């Protein structure tokens, strides 16, 4: 059972455009939703994260939109740059007890073309 | 400061052999995670250590997989009798004690991974 579904699998965006990646989750116990960025040969690095008590969080050019009733969240990258070309993973975890392990989506490979 | 380090960076082994993968977490991080990243499958949780508590082994795919953490720091993931389906990148991550707040909540810092190839 895939608990976090991510789409699209790959995305090509022109420089300066908006990149949008979507995720949907099934487990209503999830209450922490991070996005990780991974460059080839590197481990993932936390980009931005949101808790379900807010519907949107913005950090620089990166924004998470969260819809609790639809169990969906998305990453928006404004003014996309070639340096943003990477694989992006959404994730979810249940906090407050247990291991806080992350359940990841399968990733989106973003290519920003000049 | 230094990030999470993993060794070796690459490991090629023959089917049926045992392998050990090592992780050095960030100093001061009490939580340590192992994940597996297979092609097209995203990252899959394997095991979690927190301080001296019993580890959460719920993600280990079979009893061929085991891990230990010595002295609350370095961790070793062991795969016995490797199979071709074990080929993947094995990632280690560390964090402060989950839920303790401060900084970015529950931020897990990942190492560069060990790429395991089973022939």
Short mmCIF file of C-alpha atoms in Angstrom, two decimals:
data_model
loop_
_atom_site.label_atom_id
_atom_site.label_comp_id
_atom_site.label_asym_id
_atom_site.label_seq_id
_atom_site.Cartn_x
_atom_site.Cartn_y
_atom_site.Cartn_z
CA UNK A 1 0.00 0.00 0.00
CA UNK A 2 1.55 3.25 -1.14
CA UNK A 3 0.77 5.73 1.57
CA UNK A 4 2.13 8.82 -0.20
CA UNK A 5 1.47 9.24 -3.91
CA UNK A 6 3.51 11.81 -5.82
CA UNK A 7 3.06 13.26 -9.28
CA UNK A 8 4.30 13.92 -11.85
CA UNK A 9 7.18 11.49 -12.13
CA UNK A 10 9.14 14.02 -14.19
CA UNK A 11 8.71 17.68 -15.00
CA UNK A 12 10.36 20.04 -17.46
CA UNK A 13 9.99 23.75 -16.84
CA UNK A 14 11.41 26.80 -18.57
CA UNK A 15 13.67 29.09 -16.56
CA UNK A 16 11.54 31.63 -14.75
CA UNK A 17 8.47 29.41 -14.79
CA UNK A 18 6.54 27.83 -11.93
CA UNK A 19 7.18 24.19 -11.01
CA UNK A 20 4.34 22.39 -9.27
CA UNK A 21 4.61 18.93 -7.69
CA UNK A 22 1.67 17.25 -6.03
CA UNK A 23 1.33 14.66 -3.29
CA UNK A 24 -1.56 12.84 -1.72
CA UNK A 25 -1.53 10.82 1.47
CA UNK A 26 -3.82 8.20 2.95
CA UNK A 27 -2.94 7.97 6.64
CA UNK A 28 -4.86 10.66 8.54
CA UNK A 29 -2.47 10.21 11.46
CA UNK A 30 0.28 11.93 9.47
CA UNK A 31 0.92 15.40 10.86
CA UNK A 32 4.26 16.49 9.43
CA UNK A 33 4.86 16.97 5.72
CA UNK A 34 8.39 17.80 4.51
CA UNK A 35 9.79 18.14 1.03
CA UNK A 36 13.30 16.93 0.32
CA UNK A 37 15.58 17.91 -2.57
CA UNK A 38 18.14 15.46 -3.90
CA UNK A 39 20.96 16.12 -6.34
CA UNK A 40 22.68 13.22 -8.14
CA UNK A 41 25.14 11.40 -5.91
CA UNK A 42 23.96 13.22 -2.80
CA UNK A 43 21.61 12.40 0.00
CA UNK A 44 18.25 14.19 0.21
CA UNK A 45 18.21 17.53 2.02
CA UNK A 46 15.23 19.13 3.72
CA UNK A 47 13.82 21.96 1.62
CA UNK A 48 10.68 23.04 3.44
CA UNK A 49 8.09 21.44 5.71
CA UNK A 50 4.58 22.10 6.97
CA UNK A 51 2.35 21.01 9.84
CA UNK A 52 -1.41 20.60 9.21
CA UNK A 53 -2.40 23.58 11.35
CA UNK A 54 -1.58 25.93 8.46
CA UNK A 55 -2.63 25.83 4.83
CA UNK A 56 0.43 27.41 3.33
CA UNK A 57 4.09 27.96 4.13
CA UNK A 58 6.52 30.01 2.09
CA UNK A 59 10.29 30.13 2.22
CA UNK A 60 11.85 32.24 -0.49
CA UNK A 61 10.82 30.86 -3.87
CA UNK A 62 9.42 27.65 -2.34
CA UNK A 63 5.83 27.34 -1.12
CA UNK A 64 3.93 24.39 0.30
CA UNK A 65 0.15 24.40 -0.07
CA UNK A 66 -1.71 22.01 2.21
CA UNK A 67 -5.31 20.80 1.94
CA UNK A 68 -6.17 18.72 4.99
CA UNK A 69 -9.68 17.75 3.90
CA UNK A 70 -8.43 16.48 0.55
CA UNK A 71 -5.33 14.93 2.12
CA UNK A 72 -3.17 16.63 -0.47
CA UNK A 73 -0.17 18.93 -0.42
CA UNK A 74 1.94 20.48 -3.12
CA UNK A 75 5.25 22.20 -3.68
CA UNK A 76 5.42 25.32 -5.81
CA UNK A 77 8.77 26.62 -7.01
CA UNK A 78 8.47 30.16 -8.28
CA UNK A 79 10.90 31.66 -10.80
CA UNK A 80 12.44 28.21 -11.38
CA UNK A 81 16.18 28.23 -12.06
CA UNK A 82 18.48 25.67 -13.72
CA UNK A 83 20.08 25.15 -10.30
CA UNK A 84 16.71 23.84 -9.07
CA UNK A 85 17.10 20.83 -11.38
CA UNK A 86 17.00 17.90 -8.98
CA UNK A 87 14.73 15.14 -7.73
CA UNK A 88 12.11 16.24 -5.22
CA UNK A 89 10.50 13.93 -2.70
CA UNK A 90 7.45 14.64 -0.61
CA UNK A 91 7.18 12.80 2.67
CA UNK A 92 4.94 12.43 5.67
CA UNK A 93 5.33 11.27 9.21
CA UNK A 94 3.36 10.80 12.38
CA UNK A 95 4.79 12.77 15.25
CA UNK A 96 4.25 12.63 18.96
CA UNK A 97 5.05 8.95 19.31
CA UNK A 98 7.21 6.31 17.75
CA UNK A 99 10.12 6.84 15.47
CA UNK A 100 9.03 9.83 13.38
CA UNK A 101 10.03 7.75 10.38
CA UNK A 102 9.38 9.40 7.04
CA UNK A 103 7.14 7.82 4.42
CA UNK A 104 8.27 9.11 1.05
CA UNK A 105 6.65 9.57 -2.31
CA UNK A 106 8.46 8.09 -5.29
CA UNK A 107 10.01 11.38 -6.37
CA UNK A 108 9.76 13.91 -9.18
CA UNK A 109 12.71 14.62 -11.41
CA UNK A 110 12.64 18.33 -12.23
CA UNK A 111 14.58 19.74 -15.16
CA UNK A 112 14.68 23.52 -15.57
CA UNK A 113 15.83 24.47 -19.04
CA UNK A 114 17.43 27.84 -19.79
CA UNK B 1 30.42 21.08 11.11
CA UNK B 2 30.74 17.65 9.54
CA UNK B 3 27.64 16.05 8.12
CA UNK B 4 26.56 12.42 8.14
CA UNK B 5 29.19 10.20 6.60
CA UNK B 6 28.75 6.73 5.16
CA UNK B 7 31.19 4.10 4.02
CA UNK B 8 31.89 2.60 1.64
CA UNK B 9 30.43 4.88 -1.02
CA UNK B 10 30.14 1.92 -3.38
CA UNK B 11 30.04 -1.80 -2.70
CA UNK B 12 29.91 -4.56 -5.27
CA UNK B 13 29.37 -8.05 -3.94
CA UNK B 14 28.41 -11.48 -5.15
CA UNK B 15 25.07 -13.03 -4.40
CA UNK B 16 25.16 -14.93 -1.14
CA UNK B 17 27.89 -12.85 0.48
CA UNK B 18 27.41 -10.76 3.63
CA UNK B 19 27.98 -6.99 3.57
CA UNK B 20 28.36 -4.33 6.26
CA UNK B 21 27.54 -0.70 5.68
CA UNK B 22 28.67 1.99 8.10
CA UNK B 23 27.13 5.29 9.16
CA UNK B 24 28.68 8.08 11.23
CA UNK B 25 25.93 10.47 12.35
CA UNK B 26 26.29 14.15 13.15
CA UNK B 27 27.77 14.66 16.59
CA UNK B 28 25.05 15.32 19.15
CA UNK B 29 22.29 13.68 17.13
CA UNK B 30 20.64 10.96 19.19
CA UNK B 31 18.31 9.66 16.48
CA UNK B 32 19.59 7.59 13.58
CA UNK B 33 17.63 6.18 10.65
CA UNK B 34 18.43 3.81 7.80
CA UNK B 35 16.51 4.07 4.52
CA UNK B 36 16.81 2.20 1.25
CA UNK B 37 16.46 3.94 -2.11
CA UNK B 38 15.70 1.65 -5.01
CA UNK B 39 15.38 2.82 -8.60
CA UNK B 40 11.93 4.27 -9.12
CA UNK B 41 10.80 3.33 -5.61
CA UNK B 42 11.59 6.39 -3.57
CA UNK B 43 13.00 5.98 -0.10
CA UNK B 44 11.91 3.14 2.14
CA UNK B 45 12.35 3.22 5.94
CA UNK B 46 14.36 0.34 7.38
CA UNK B 47 15.23 0.93 11.04
CA UNK B 48 15.41 3.67 13.68
CA UNK B 49 17.60 4.12 16.74
CA UNK B 50 17.01 6.66 19.52
CA UNK B 51 19.52 6.82 22.33
CA UNK B 52 19.54 3.63 24.36
CA UNK B 53 15.94 2.73 23.53
CA UNK B 54 15.07 -0.47 21.69
CA UNK B 55 15.29 0.17 17.93
CA UNK B 56 12.24 0.32 15.70
CA UNK B 57 12.93 -2.52 13.25
CA UNK B 58 9.53 -2.43 11.60
CA UNK B 59 10.91 -1.54 8.15
CA UNK B 60 13.47 -4.33 7.79
CA UNK B 61 12.37 -6.40 4.77
CA UNK B 62 13.65 -9.77 6.02
CA UNK B 63 15.67 -11.39 8.79
CA UNK B 64 18.73 -11.16 6.55
CA UNK B 65 18.85 -7.48 7.48
CA UNK B 66 20.10 -6.30 10.86
CA UNK B 67 21.61 -3.18 12.31
CA UNK B 68 23.30 -2.08 15.46
CA UNK B 69 24.41 1.17 16.94
CA UNK B 70 27.40 1.18 19.24
CA UNK B 71 27.82 3.75 21.97
CA UNK B 72 24.91 5.77 20.68
CA UNK B 73 26.94 6.93 17.70
CA UNK B 74 28.21 4.84 14.78
CA UNK B 75 25.77 2.40 13.21
CA UNK B 76 26.33 -0.65 11.03
CA UNK B 77 23.73 -2.15 8.71
CA UNK B 78 24.43 -5.80 7.91
CA UNK B 79 22.87 -7.73 5.06
CA UNK B 80 23.45 -11.47 5.16
CA UNK B 81 23.32 -13.77 2.15
CA UNK B 82 22.78 -10.87 -0.22
CA UNK B 83 20.30 -11.21 -3.08
CA UNK B 84 20.12 -9.27 -6.34
CA UNK B 85 16.98 -7.50 -5.14
CA UNK B 86 19.06 -6.00 -2.32
CA UNK B 87 20.83 -3.80 -4.89
CA UNK B 88 20.00 -0.21 -3.95
CA UNK B 89 21.40 2.92 -2.35
CA UNK B 90 21.36 2.65 1.43
CA UNK B 91 20.96 6.01 3.12
CA UNK B 92 21.59 6.90 6.73
CA UNK B 93 20.07 9.96 8.39
CA UNK B 94 20.42 11.48 11.83
CA UNK B 95 18.52 14.07 13.80
CA UNK B 96 18.12 15.50 17.27
CA UNK B 97 15.72 13.57 19.46
CA UNK B 98 12.41 13.71 17.55
CA UNK B 99 9.93 16.18 18.92
CA UNK B 100 12.43 18.15 20.94
CA UNK B 101 11.92 21.15 18.70
CA UNK B 102 14.45 23.85 18.10
CA UNK B 103 15.47 24.69 14.61
CA UNK B 104 13.61 22.87 11.89
CA UNK B 105 11.27 20.37 13.47
CA UNK B 106 12.43 16.81 13.09
CA UNK B 107 14.90 17.66 10.33
CA UNK B 108 16.65 14.49 9.29
CA UNK B 109 20.11 15.02 7.82
CA UNK B 110 21.05 12.44 5.23
CA UNK B 111 24.44 11.05 4.32
CA UNK B 112 25.48 10.54 0.69
CA UNK B 113 24.56 6.85 0.80
CA UNK B 114 26.22 3.56 -0.04
CA UNK B 115 25.43 2.16 -3.47
CA UNK B 116 25.20 -1.62 -3.14
CA UNK B 117 25.34 -3.79 -6.24
CA UNK B 118 24.75 -7.52 -5.88
CA UNK B 119 25.92 -9.51 -8.88
#
